[in-house]
Coordinates of C-alpha atoms in Angstrom, one line a residue:
Chain A
X1 CA 0.0 0.0 0.0
X2 CA 1.3 3.4 -1.0
X3 CA 2.1 5.7 1.9
X4 CA 0.1 8.9 1.7
X5 CA 1.6 11.9 3.5
X6 CA -0.6 14.8 4.4
X7 CA 1.1 18.1 3.3
X8 CA -1.7 20.6 4.2
X9 CA -5.4 20.8 4.8
X10 CA -7.8 23.7 4.3
X11 CA -11.5 24.0 4.9
X12 CA -13.0 25.4 1.7
X13 CA -16.6 25.7 0.6
X14 CA -18.6 22.9 2.2
X15 CA -15.7 20.6 2.5
X16 CA -12.0 20.1 3.0
X17 CA -9.1 20.4 0.6
X18 CA -6.1 18.2 1.5
X19 CA -2.8 18.1 -0.2
X20 CA -1.2 14.7 -0.2
X21 CA 2.3 13.6 -1.3
X22 CA 3.4 10.1 -2.2
X23 CA 6.2 8.3 -4.0
X24 CA 4.8 7.5 -7.4
X25 CA 5.8 4.3 -9.2
X26 CA 4.6 5.9 -12.5
X27 CA 7.1 8.7 -12.0
X28 CA 10.0 6.4 -11.2
X29 CA 9.7 6.7 -7.5
X30 CA 9.6 10.5 -7.4
X31 CA 7.4 12.1 -4.8
X32 CA 4.3 13.9 -6.3
X33 CA 1.6 16.1 -4.8
X34 CA -2.1 15.8 -5.4
X35 CA -4.9 18.1 -4.0
X36 CA -8.1 16.4 -3.0
X37 CA -11.3 18.3 -2.2
X38 CA -13.9 16.2 -0.4
X39 CA -17.3 17.8 0.3
X40 CA -19.2 17.2 3.4
X41 CA -22.4 15.5 2.3
X42 CA -25.7 14.9 3.9
X43 CA -25.1 11.2 3.5
X44 CA -21.6 10.6 5.0
X45 CA -21.8 6.9 4.3
X46 CA -22.3 7.4 0.6
X47 CA -19.2 7.8 -1.5
X48 CA -19.0 10.9 -3.7
X49 CA -18.4 11.1 -7.4
X50 CA -14.9 12.4 -8.5
X51 CA -14.0 15.1 -10.9
X52 CA -10.3 15.4 -12.0
X53 CA -8.9 18.9 -12.9
X54 CA -5.7 18.8 -15.0
X55 CA -3.7 22.1 -15.1
X56 CA -1.8 23.6 -17.9
X57 CA 1.9 24.4 -18.8
X58 CA 3.9 25.9 -15.9
X59 CA 1.1 25.1 -13.4
X60 CA 0.9 22.6 -10.6
X61 CA -1.6 21.0 -8.3
X62 CA -2.4 24.4 -6.6
X63 CA -3.2 26.5 -9.7
X64 CA -6.7 25.3 -10.3
X65 CA -7.3 25.1 -6.6
X66 CA -6.3 28.7 -6.0
X67 CA -7.6 30.4 -9.1
X68 CA -10.1 28.1 -10.7
X69 CA -13.2 29.1 -8.7
X70 CA -14.0 25.4 -8.5
X71 CA -15.0 24.6 -4.9
X72 CA -18.2 26.4 -4.2
X73 CA -20.0 24.7 -7.1
X74 CA -18.3 21.3 -6.4
X75 CA -19.4 21.6 -2.8
X76 CA -23.0 22.5 -3.8
X77 CA -23.1 19.6 -6.2
X78 CA -21.5 17.2 -3.8
X79 CA -18.5 16.3 -6.1
X80 CA -15.0 15.6 -5.0
X81 CA -12.2 17.2 -6.9
X82 CA -8.8 15.7 -7.6
X83 CA -6.0 18.0 -8.8
X84 CA -2.7 16.4 -9.8
X85 CA 0.6 18.1 -10.6
X86 CA 1.5 18.7 -14.3
X87 CA 4.8 16.7 -14.5
X88 CA 7.3 14.9 -12.4
X89 CA 9.5 17.3 -10.3
X90 CA 13.2 16.9 -9.8
X91 CA 13.9 14.0 -12.1
X92 CA 17.3 15.5 -12.8
X93 CA 17.2 15.0 -16.5
X94 CA 19.4 17.2 -18.7
X95 CA 17.3 20.0 -20.3
X96 CA 14.3 19.3 -18.1
X97 CA 14.2 22.9 -16.7
X98 CA 15.4 24.8 -19.8
X99 CA 12.0 25.5 -21.4
X100 CA 8.7 26.7 -20.0
X101 CA 6.7 24.5 -22.4
X102 CA 8.7 21.3 -22.1
X103 CA 10.0 19.1 -19.2
X104 CA 9.1 20.2 -15.7
X105 CA 5.6 21.6 -15.6
X106 CA 4.9 20.1 -19.0
X107 CA 4.3 16.4 -18.7
X108 CA 1.5 16.4 -21.4
X109 CA -0.4 13.6 -19.7
X110 CA 1.4 10.9 -21.8
X111 CA 3.7 8.0 -21.1
X112 CA 7.2 8.7 -22.5
X113 CA 8.9 6.0 -24.5
X114 CA 12.2 7.8 -25.3
X115 CA 15.0 6.4 -23.1
X116 CA 15.8 9.8 -21.6
X117 CA 12.3 10.4 -20.3
X118 CA 10.5 7.0 -19.9
X119 CA 11.5 6.3 -16.3
X120 CA 9.9 9.5 -14.9
X121 CA 7.6 11.1 -17.5
X122 CA 4.4 9.0 -17.2
X123 CA 1.7 11.4 -16.2
X124 CA -0.8 9.3 -18.2
X125 CA -0.4 6.3 -15.9
X126 CA -0.2 8.6 -12.9
X127 CA -3.6 10.2 -13.6
X128 CA -5.5 7.3 -15.1
X129 CA -4.2 4.4 -12.9
X130 CA -2.1 5.3 -9.9
X131 CA -3.9 8.3 -8.3
X132 CA -7.2 6.4 -8.4
X133 CA -5.5 3.3 -6.9
X134 CA -3.7 5.3 -4.2
X135 CA -6.8 7.3 -3.2
X136 CA -9.0 4.2 -3.2
X137 CA -6.6 2.6 -0.8
X138 CA -6.7 5.6 1.4
X139 CA -10.5 5.2 1.8
X140 CA -11.4 8.9 1.5
X141 CA -15.1 8.2 0.7
X142 CA -14.7 8.8 -3.1
X143 CA -16.6 6.8 -5.6
X144 CA -14.1 5.8 -8.4
X145 CA -16.9 4.1 -10.4
X146 CA -18.1 7.7 -11.0
X147 CA -15.3 9.8 -12.4
X148 CA -15.2 12.7 -14.9
X149 CA -12.3 14.9 -16.0
X150 CA -11.7 18.5 -16.9
X151 CA -8.6 20.6 -17.6
X152 CA -7.1 23.8 -19.0
X153 CA -4.8 24.2 -22.1
X154 CA -2.3 21.3 -21.9
X155 CA -4.6 20.0 -19.1
X156 CA -7.6 20.4 -21.5
X157 CA -5.6 18.2 -24.0
X158 CA -5.1 15.8 -21.1
X159 CA -8.8 15.7 -20.1
X160 CA -10.0 15.1 -23.7
X161 CA -7.5 12.5 -24.6
X162 CA -7.7 10.5 -21.3
X163 CA -11.5 10.5 -21.7
X164 CA -11.5 9.5 -25.3
X165 CA -9.1 6.6 -24.6
X166 CA -10.9 5.5 -21.5
X167 CA -14.6 5.8 -22.0
X168 CA -15.1 2.9 -19.5
X169 CA -13.4 5.0 -16.8
X170 CA -14.7 8.5 -17.3
X171 CA -18.3 9.6 -17.5
X172 CA -17.7 13.0 -19.1
X173 CA -14.9 15.4 -20.2
X174 CA -14.6 19.2 -20.4
X175 CA -11.9 21.6 -21.3
X176 CA -10.9 25.3 -21.3
X177 CA -8.8 26.3 -24.2
X178 CA -7.4 22.8 -24.8
X179 CA -4.7 22.0 -27.3
X180 CA -7.0 20.0 -29.6
X181 CA -4.6 18.9 -32.2
X182 CA -1.2 18.6 -30.5
X183 CA 0.3 16.2 -33.1
X184 CA 0.2 19.1 -35.6
X185 CA 0.8 22.2 -33.4
X186 CA 4.0 23.7 -31.8
X187 CA 3.7 22.7 -28.1
X188 CA 2.6 19.2 -28.9
X189 CA 5.0 18.4 -31.7
X190 CA 7.9 19.7 -29.5
X191 CA 6.8 17.5 -26.6
X192 CA 6.0 14.4 -28.7
X193 CA 9.3 14.6 -30.6
X194 CA 11.2 14.4 -27.3
X195 CA 9.0 12.2 -25.1
X196 CA 7.9 9.6 -27.7
X197 CA 10.1 7.3 -29.7
X198 CA 9.0 7.7 -33.3
X199 CA 9.4 4.6 -35.4
X200 CA 7.0 5.5 -38.2
X201 CA 7.4 8.0 -40.9
X202 CA 3.7 8.8 -41.3
X203 CA 2.7 12.4 -40.6
X204 CA 1.7 12.7 -37.8
X205 CA 3.5 9.5 -36.6
X206 CA 1.2 6.8 -35.3
X207 CA 3.0 7.1 -31.9
X208 CA 1.6 10.6 -31.5
X209 CA -2.0 10.2 -32.6
X210 CA -3.2 8.4 -29.4
X211 CA -2.4 11.6 -27.6
X212 CA -4.3 13.8 -30.0
X213 CA -8.0 14.5 -29.2
X214 CA -8.9 15.4 -32.7
X215 CA -7.4 12.2 -34.1
X216 CA -9.1 10.1 -31.3
X217 CA -12.5 11.7 -31.8
X218 CA -12.5 11.3 -35.6
X219 CA -12.1 7.6 -35.4
X220 CA -13.7 6.7 -32.1
X221 CA -15.7 3.5 -31.7
X222 CA -18.5 4.5 -29.4
X223 CA -22.3 4.4 -29.9
X224 CA -23.8 7.5 -31.4
X225 CA -25.1 9.9 -28.8
X226 CA -23.0 8.4 -26.0
X227 CA -20.1 11.0 -25.7
X228 CA -20.3 13.7 -23.1
X229 CA -17.8 16.5 -24.0
X230 CA -17.8 20.3 -23.4
X231 CA -15.1 22.6 -24.7
X232 CA -14.8 26.4 -24.3
X233 CA -12.2 28.6 -25.8
X234 CA -12.0 32.4 -25.6
X235 CA -12.0 34.4 -28.8
X236 CA -9.3 36.7 -27.4
X237 CA -6.9 33.9 -26.5
X238 CA -3.4 34.6 -27.8
X239 CA -2.6 30.9 -28.0
X240 CA -5.7 30.5 -30.2
X241 CA -4.4 33.2 -32.5
X242 CA -0.9 31.5 -32.5
X243 CA -2.4 28.2 -33.7
X244 CA -1.7 26.2 -30.5
X245 CA -5.3 25.3 -29.7
X246 CA -7.1 24.5 -33.0
X247 CA -10.7 23.9 -31.7
X248 CA -11.8 23.8 -35.4
X249 CA -9.8 20.6 -35.8
X250 CA -11.9 19.1 -33.0
X251 CA -15.0 20.4 -34.6
X252 CA -14.0 18.7 -37.9
X253 CA -13.4 15.5 -36.0
X254 CA -16.8 15.6 -34.4
X255 CA -18.3 16.1 -37.8
X256 CA -16.3 13.3 -39.4
X257 CA -17.5 10.9 -36.7
X258 CA -21.1 12.1 -36.9
X259 CA -21.2 13.6 -33.4
X260 CA -23.9 16.2 -32.8
X261 CA -24.0 19.0 -30.3
X262 CA -25.9 16.7 -27.9
X263 CA -22.6 14.8 -27.3
X264 CA -19.8 17.2 -28.3
X265 CA -20.3 20.9 -27.5
X266 CA -17.4 23.1 -28.8
X267 CA -18.0 26.8 -28.0
X268 CA -16.1 30.0 -28.7
X269 CA -16.6 32.5 -25.8
X270 CA -16.5 36.1 -27.0
X271 CA -13.7 38.3 -25.6
X272 CA -12.2 35.8 -23.1
X273 CA -8.5 35.0 -23.1
X274 CA -6.3 32.1 -21.8
X275 CA -6.2 33.2 -18.2
X276 CA -7.9 31.9 -15.1
X277 CA -10.2 34.9 -15.3
X278 CA -11.8 33.0 -18.2
X279 CA -11.8 29.6 -16.4
X280 CA -13.2 31.0 -13.2
X281 CA -16.1 32.6 -15.2
X282 CA -17.2 29.3 -16.7
X283 CA -16.0 26.7 -14.2
X284 CA -19.3 26.5 -12.3
X285 CA -21.1 25.7 -15.6
X286 CA -18.5 23.0 -16.4
X287 CA -18.9 21.5 -12.9
X288 CA -22.7 21.5 -13.3
X289 CA -22.2 19.7 -16.6
X290 CA -20.2 16.9 -15.0
X291 CA -22.5 16.7 -12.0
X292 CA -25.5 16.2 -14.3
X293 CA -23.8 13.2 -15.9
X294 CA -22.2 11.8 -12.8
X295 CA -25.4 11.9 -10.9
X296 CA -27.6 10.8 -13.8
Chain B
X1 CA -6.0 65.4 -14.7
X2 CA -4.1 62.3 -13.7
X3 CA -2.8 60.2 -16.6
X4 CA -4.2 56.7 -16.3
X5 CA -2.1 54.0 -18.1
X6 CA -3.8 50.7 -19.0
X7 CA -1.5 47.9 -18.0
X8 CA -3.7 44.9 -18.9
X9 CA -7.3 44.0 -19.6
X10 CA -9.1 40.7 -19.1
X11 CA -12.7 39.7 -19.8
X12 CA -14.0 38.0 -16.6
X13 CA -17.5 37.1 -15.5
X14 CA -20.0 39.4 -17.2
X15 CA -17.5 42.3 -17.5
X16 CA -13.9 43.5 -17.9
X17 CA -11.1 43.7 -15.4
X18 CA -8.6 46.4 -16.3
X19 CA -5.4 47.1 -14.5
X20 CA -4.4 50.8 -14.5
X21 CA -1.2 52.5 -13.4
X22 CA -0.9 56.1 -12.4
X23 CA 1.6 58.4 -10.6
X24 CA 0.0 59.0 -7.2
X25 CA 0.3 62.2 -5.3
X26 CA -0.6 60.4 -2.1
X27 CA 2.4 58.2 -2.6
X28 CA 4.8 61.0 -3.3
X29 CA 4.7 60.6 -7.0
X30 CA 5.3 56.8 -7.1
X31 CA 3.4 54.8 -9.7
X32 CA 0.7 52.6 -8.3
X33 CA -1.5 49.9 -9.8
X34 CA -5.2 49.5 -9.3
X35 CA -7.5 46.8 -10.7
X36 CA -11.0 47.8 -11.8
X37 CA -13.7 45.4 -12.7
X38 CA -16.7 47.0 -14.5
X39 CA -19.6 44.7 -15.2
X40 CA -21.6 45.0 -18.4
X41 CA -25.1 46.0 -17.3
X42 CA -28.4 46.1 -19.1
X43 CA -28.5 49.8 -18.6
X44 CA -25.1 51.1 -20.0
X45 CA -26.0 54.7 -19.3
X46 CA -26.6 54.0 -15.6
X47 CA -23.4 54.2 -13.5
X48 CA -22.7 51.2 -11.3
X49 CA -22.1 51.1 -7.6
X50 CA -18.5 50.5 -6.4
X51 CA -17.1 47.9 -4.0
X52 CA -13.5 48.3 -2.8
X53 CA -11.5 45.2 -2.0
X54 CA -8.4 45.8 0.2
X55 CA -5.8 43.0 0.4
X56 CA -3.7 41.9 3.3
X57 CA 0.0 41.8 4.2
X58 CA 2.4 40.7 1.3
X59 CA -0.4 40.9 -1.2
X60 CA -1.1 43.3 -4.1
X61 CA -3.8 44.5 -6.4
X62 CA -3.9 41.0 -8.1
X63 CA -4.3 38.8 -5.0
X64 CA -8.1 39.3 -4.5
X65 CA -8.6 39.4 -8.2
X66 CA -7.0 36.0 -8.8
X67 CA -7.9 34.1 -5.7
X68 CA -10.9 35.9 -4.1
X69 CA -13.7 34.4 -6.2
X70 CA -15.2 37.8 -6.4
X71 CA -16.2 38.4 -10.0
X72 CA -19.1 36.1 -10.8
X73 CA -21.2 37.4 -7.9
X74 CA -20.1 41.0 -8.6
X75 CA -21.1 40.6 -12.2
X76 CA -24.4 39.1 -11.3
X77 CA -25.2 41.9 -8.8
X78 CA -23.9 44.6 -11.2
X79 CA -21.3 45.9 -8.9
X80 CA -17.9 47.4 -9.9
X81 CA -14.9 46.2 -7.9
X82 CA -11.8 48.4 -7.2
X83 CA -8.7 46.6 -5.9
X84 CA -5.8 48.8 -4.9
X85 CA -2.2 47.7 -4.0
X86 CA -1.3 47.3 -0.4
X87 CA 1.6 49.9 -0.1
X88 CA 3.8 52.1 -2.2
X89 CA 6.4 50.2 -4.2
X90 CA 10.0 51.2 -4.6
X91 CA 10.0 54.2 -2.3
X92 CA 13.7 53.4 -1.6
X93 CA 13.4 53.9 2.2
X94 CA 15.9 52.1 4.3
X95 CA 14.4 49.0 5.9
X96 CA 11.4 49.1 3.6
X97 CA 11.9 45.6 2.3
X98 CA 13.4 43.9 5.4
X99 CA 10.2 42.5 6.9
X100 CA 7.1 40.7 5.5
X101 CA 4.8 42.5 7.9
X102 CA 6.1 46.1 7.6
X103 CA 7.1 48.4 4.7
X104 CA 6.5 47.2 1.2
X105 CA 3.2 45.2 1.0
X106 CA 2.2 46.5 4.4
X107 CA 0.9 50.1 4.2
X108 CA -1.8 49.5 6.8
X109 CA -4.2 52.0 5.0
X110 CA -2.9 54.9 7.1
X111 CA -1.2 58.2 6.5
X112 CA 2.3 58.1 7.9
X113 CA 3.4 61.1 10.0
X114 CA 7.0 60.0 10.8
X115 CA 9.5 61.9 8.7
X116 CA 11.0 58.7 7.2
X117 CA 7.7 57.5 5.8
X118 CA 5.3 60.4 5.4
X119 CA 6.2 61.3 1.8
X120 CA 5.2 57.9 0.4
X121 CA 3.2 55.9 2.9
X122 CA -0.3 57.4 2.6
X123 CA -2.5 54.5 1.6
X124 CA -5.4 56.1 3.5
X125 CA -5.5 59.1 1.2
X126 CA -4.8 56.9 -1.8
X127 CA -7.9 54.7 -1.2
X128 CA -10.3 57.3 0.3
X129 CA -9.5 60.3 -1.9
X130 CA -7.2 59.8 -4.8
X131 CA -8.4 56.6 -6.4
X132 CA -12.1 57.8 -6.4
X133 CA -10.9 61.1 -7.9
X134 CA -8.8 59.5 -10.6
X135 CA -11.4 57.0 -11.6
X136 CA -14.1 59.6 -11.7
X137 CA -12.0 61.7 -14.0
X138 CA -11.5 58.6 -16.2
X139 CA -15.3 58.4 -16.7
X140 CA -15.5 54.6 -16.4
X141 CA -19.2 54.6 -15.6
X142 CA -18.8 54.1 -11.9
X143 CA -21.1 55.7 -9.3
X144 CA -18.9 57.1 -6.6
X145 CA -22.0 58.2 -4.6
X146 CA -22.6 54.5 -3.9
X147 CA -19.4 53.0 -2.5
X148 CA -18.8 50.1 -0.1
X149 CA -15.6 48.5 1.1
X150 CA -14.4 45.0 2.1
X151 CA -11.0 43.5 2.8
X152 CA -8.9 40.7 4.2
X153 CA -6.6 40.7 7.3
X154 CA -4.7 44.0 7.2
X155 CA -7.1 44.9 4.4
X156 CA -10.0 44.0 6.7
X157 CA -8.6 46.5 9.2
X158 CA -8.5 48.9 6.3
X159 CA -12.1 48.3 5.3
X160 CA -13.4 48.7 8.8
X161 CA -11.4 51.8 9.8
X162 CA -12.0 53.6 6.5
X163 CA -15.7 52.9 6.8
X164 CA -16.0 54.0 10.5
X165 CA -14.1 57.2 9.8
X166 CA -16.1 58.0 6.6
X167 CA -19.7 57.0 7.1
X168 CA -20.6 59.7 4.6
X169 CA -18.5 58.0 1.9
X170 CA -19.2 54.3 2.4
X171 CA -22.5 52.5 2.5
X172 CA -21.3 49.3 4.2
X173 CA -18.1 47.5 5.2
X174 CA -17.2 43.8 5.5
X175 CA -14.0 42.0 6.4
X176 CA -12.4 38.5 6.4
X177 CA -10.1 37.9 9.4
X178 CA -9.5 41.6 10.0
X179 CA -7.0 42.9 12.5
X180 CA -9.7 44.4 14.8
X181 CA -7.6 46.0 17.5
X182 CA -4.2 46.8 15.9
X183 CA -3.2 49.5 18.4
X184 CA -2.8 46.6 20.9
X185 CA -1.7 43.7 18.7
X186 CA 1.7 42.9 17.2
X187 CA 1.3 43.7 13.5
X188 CA -0.4 47.0 14.3
X189 CA 1.8 48.2 17.1
X190 CA 4.9 47.5 15.0
X191 CA 3.5 49.5 12.1
X192 CA 2.1 52.3 14.1
X193 CA 5.3 52.7 16.1
X194 CA 7.2 53.3 12.9
X195 CA 4.7 55.1 10.6
X196 CA 3.0 57.4 13.2
X197 CA 4.7 60.1 15.2
X198 CA 3.7 59.4 18.7
X199 CA 3.4 62.5 20.9
X200 CA 1.2 61.2 23.7
X201 CA 2.1 58.8 26.4
X202 CA -1.4 57.3 26.6
X203 CA -1.7 53.6 26.0
X204 CA -2.6 53.2 23.2
X205 CA -1.4 56.6 22.0
X206 CA -4.1 58.9 20.6
X207 CA -2.3 59.0 17.3
X208 CA -3.0 55.3 16.8
X209 CA -6.6 55.0 17.9
X210 CA -8.1 56.6 14.7
X211 CA -6.7 53.5 12.9
X212 CA -8.2 51.0 15.3
X213 CA -11.6 49.6 14.4
X214 CA -12.5 48.6 17.9
X215 CA -11.6 52.0 19.3
X216 CA -13.5 53.7 16.5
X217 CA -16.6 51.6 16.9
X218 CA -16.7 51.9 20.7
X219 CA -17.1 55.7 20.5
X220 CA -18.7 56.3 17.1
X221 CA -21.3 59.0 16.8
X222 CA -23.9 57.5 14.4
X223 CA -27.6 56.9 14.8
X224 CA -28.6 53.6 16.3
X225 CA -29.3 51.0 13.7
X226 CA -27.4 52.9 10.9
X227 CA -24.2 50.9 10.7
X228 CA -23.7 48.1 8.0
X229 CA -20.9 45.9 9.1
X230 CA -20.2 42.2 8.5
X231 CA -17.1 40.4 9.8
X232 CA -16.1 36.7 9.4
X233 CA -13.1 35.0 11.0
X234 CA -12.2 31.4 10.7
X235 CA -11.9 29.4 14.0
X236 CA -8.8 27.6 12.6
X237 CA -7.0 30.8 11.7
X238 CA -3.4 30.7 13.1
X239 CA -3.3 34.5 13.4
X240 CA -6.5 34.4 15.5
X241 CA -4.7 32.0 17.8
X242 CA -1.6 34.2 17.9
X243 CA -3.7 37.2 19.0
X244 CA -3.3 39.3 15.8
X245 CA -7.0 39.6 15.0
X246 CA -9.0 39.9 18.2
X247 CA -12.6 39.9 16.9
X248 CA -13.8 39.8 20.5
X249 CA -12.4 43.3 21.0
X250 CA -14.7 44.4 18.1
X251 CA -17.6 42.6 19.7
X252 CA -17.0 44.4 23.0
X253 CA -16.9 47.7 21.2
X254 CA -20.2 46.9 19.4
X255 CA -21.7 46.1 22.8
X256 CA -20.2 49.2 24.4
X257 CA -21.8 51.4 21.7
X258 CA -25.1 49.5 21.9
X259 CA -24.9 48.1 18.4
X260 CA -27.0 45.1 17.7
X261 CA -26.6 42.3 15.2
X262 CA -28.8 44.2 12.8
X263 CA -26.0 46.6 12.2
X264 CA -22.8 44.8 13.3
X265 CA -22.5 41.1 12.5
X266 CA -19.3 39.4 13.9
X267 CA -19.2 35.7 13.1
X268 CA -16.8 32.9 13.8
X269 CA -16.7 30.4 10.9
X270 CA -16.0 26.9 12.1
X271 CA -12.8 25.3 10.8
X272 CA -11.7 27.9 8.3
X273 CA -8.2 29.4 8.3
X274 CA -6.6 32.6 7.1
X275 CA -6.2 31.6 3.4
X276 CA -8.1 32.6 0.3
X277 CA -9.9 29.3 0.5
X278 CA -11.8 30.8 3.4
X279 CA -12.4 34.1 1.5
X280 CA -13.5 32.5 -1.7
X281 CA -16.0 30.4 0.2
X282 CA -17.8 33.4 1.7
X283 CA -17.0 36.2 -0.7
X284 CA -20.2 35.7 -2.7
X285 CA -22.2 36.2 0.6
X286 CA -20.2 39.4 1.4
X287 CA -20.8 40.8 -2.1
X288 CA -24.5 40.1 -1.8
X289 CA -24.5 41.9 1.6
X290 CA -22.9 45.0 0.0
X291 CA -25.2 44.8 -3.1
X292 CA -28.3 44.7 -0.8
X293 CA -27.2 48.0 0.9
X294 CA -25.8 49.7 -2.2
X295 CA -28.9 49.0 -4.2
X296 CA -31.4 49.7 -1.4

C-alpha cells in the first residue's frame, strides 16, 4: 500500500481540501503532490463522485485550486475534486528545466517512450491508474466508479485524450482552451518529438496520434449519442491566434465521426483570453455539466 | 488630470477587469497599480455602484482578483470592484523591504506622520480620496456616490477603519479575518510605532486609535441601527490563535456602543483558516451583503 503523506489541509466551501504527497511508481519513485477536495455531504456513508482537474503548462496542483473558482460549485453539487501536478519534479534529466513549455511543468499527460524520459515522465499512468488506486486505498469516501475529467490548455488536452481513450473509466470530459490537435501544433510536436520514440514516418506519426484529441475523436468507436464533451475557448486567447489550440480541428473530427452537439459541444466565448479569469467565469457551468452526468 | 495608463485587460464574469497604473500624489509621485472590474449592465447609461477590496500583508492588487472568487457574484449583482495595491512600491526607504509585515506590502491603510515614511506611505489618502478622484476623471461609468468597502486581514482592518471614519463616503463594510484591534496587537503596534509620530504617552497613543476599528466603533457618533458591518473570521486561523485579529475586541466595542446584530454582525466560521480558500467560500455572501445595501 502506498504511503500517503498529508502536506496541508484547508477548509473550503462545504468541505476540506487536503494536499497529499506520495512516492509514485509511474514517476519512477519521485514524490508527487495531489490536491483532493472532499465535500461534506448529507449522506456521509455514501461515496461521492470524482472530478479530475488537470492544469496547464507551468502550473501545478495548486493552480486550479487557488484560481479556478471550483470549490463552491463542487461543494454545492457534492462532487470531490482531484487536482494532480502537471509533471514529475526533480527527475534530474538534462534539459528538463530549460523551457517553460517542455519538461518540468509540461508532462503532457502521456507515457514517455524515449529512453531519456521514460522512467519518470508517465503522467498518463499517474492520472489514469495510480492516483485512483492510491486514493481508493486511502479510503477517503470517493466513488471511483463515477469519475469525470476537466482541464485547461495542456490539461484540457489531457482531459479530452484521457477521456476518449478510457470511455469505460470517465463519464464526461470538459476543457478550457485545450490543445485540440497537438500532433500538428507547436507545443505538442515539440513534446512528442522528445518524449515519444517515433518509429513510423507517417505524418503525424502513429506514436503521436493516441495523444491527439482530434485524431481520437475522428475515429472513435462509441455508440452514437454516447459521448459527453464540453469545450470552451476564448476568442481573445493569444494561443488560439498563434495556432496552439485549434478547436476547429476538434469540430471537424466531431463532424467526421457524426457527433452532434448533444454529445460534443465546442464553443467560442467572445472576448475571453487564456487566463484563469476565463476559467473561473465558466468553471461553475462545467462542474454542473459533469455533476449532471455523474449523478444521472 | 491624472494620466491613467492601461496595464492589462481581461474579460471576466460578465464584465472586464482592467489594471491601471498612475503616478500617485498620495504616494509621493510613485506609480501605483489598481485593478478595476466593470460589469456589463443592461443599462449602459446607468453608473454602477462600487465595492473596494483591500488586500492583506504581502499581497497586491492582483491577489483578491486572482484568488478571491469575487467576479461572478459582482457581475451578477452589477457591482464594480476596485482593488488597490497594499503599499507604495519602490520608495527606496531604508528597511522598507526587510520584513514581510512592515514596509512594502504593508501600508496599513494609514497616512504616515513620521518623517521617514510620510512622503510615500499614505495609503489612506490613496484609497479614500485619490483613487475615487482619478477613476471619476477617467469616466468609467462608476457611481462614486454609492461605494462600499471590504478587505482581508490588514485589508479587513483597512475596510473597517476607513468605513468607520467616513460613514458619509461608504454605505457598508465587511471583512475577512481583520486585525480588529491593531493598536494593541503585534502587526499593528509595529506598524504604528514606525509610521506614526507618537506625541502622547497614553496607551494606546491617541495618534494610533483613529486607525483601530475597535476604538472607533466603541465611540462612534452615528444613529442607532445605521451601521452596516459584516465580519467573518475562521476558527482555525493561526493569526487568530496568535492574537493578531481579536474579533472579541470588536464585539466588546459593538456592545459598548449599543450596536445590535442588525448593524454589526461578527461571526466565527468553524474550521476555516486565514487563506483565500476561506475568503473565496464566503465572498459571494459578502458581495450580496454590500449589493443589498448599495442598491437599497
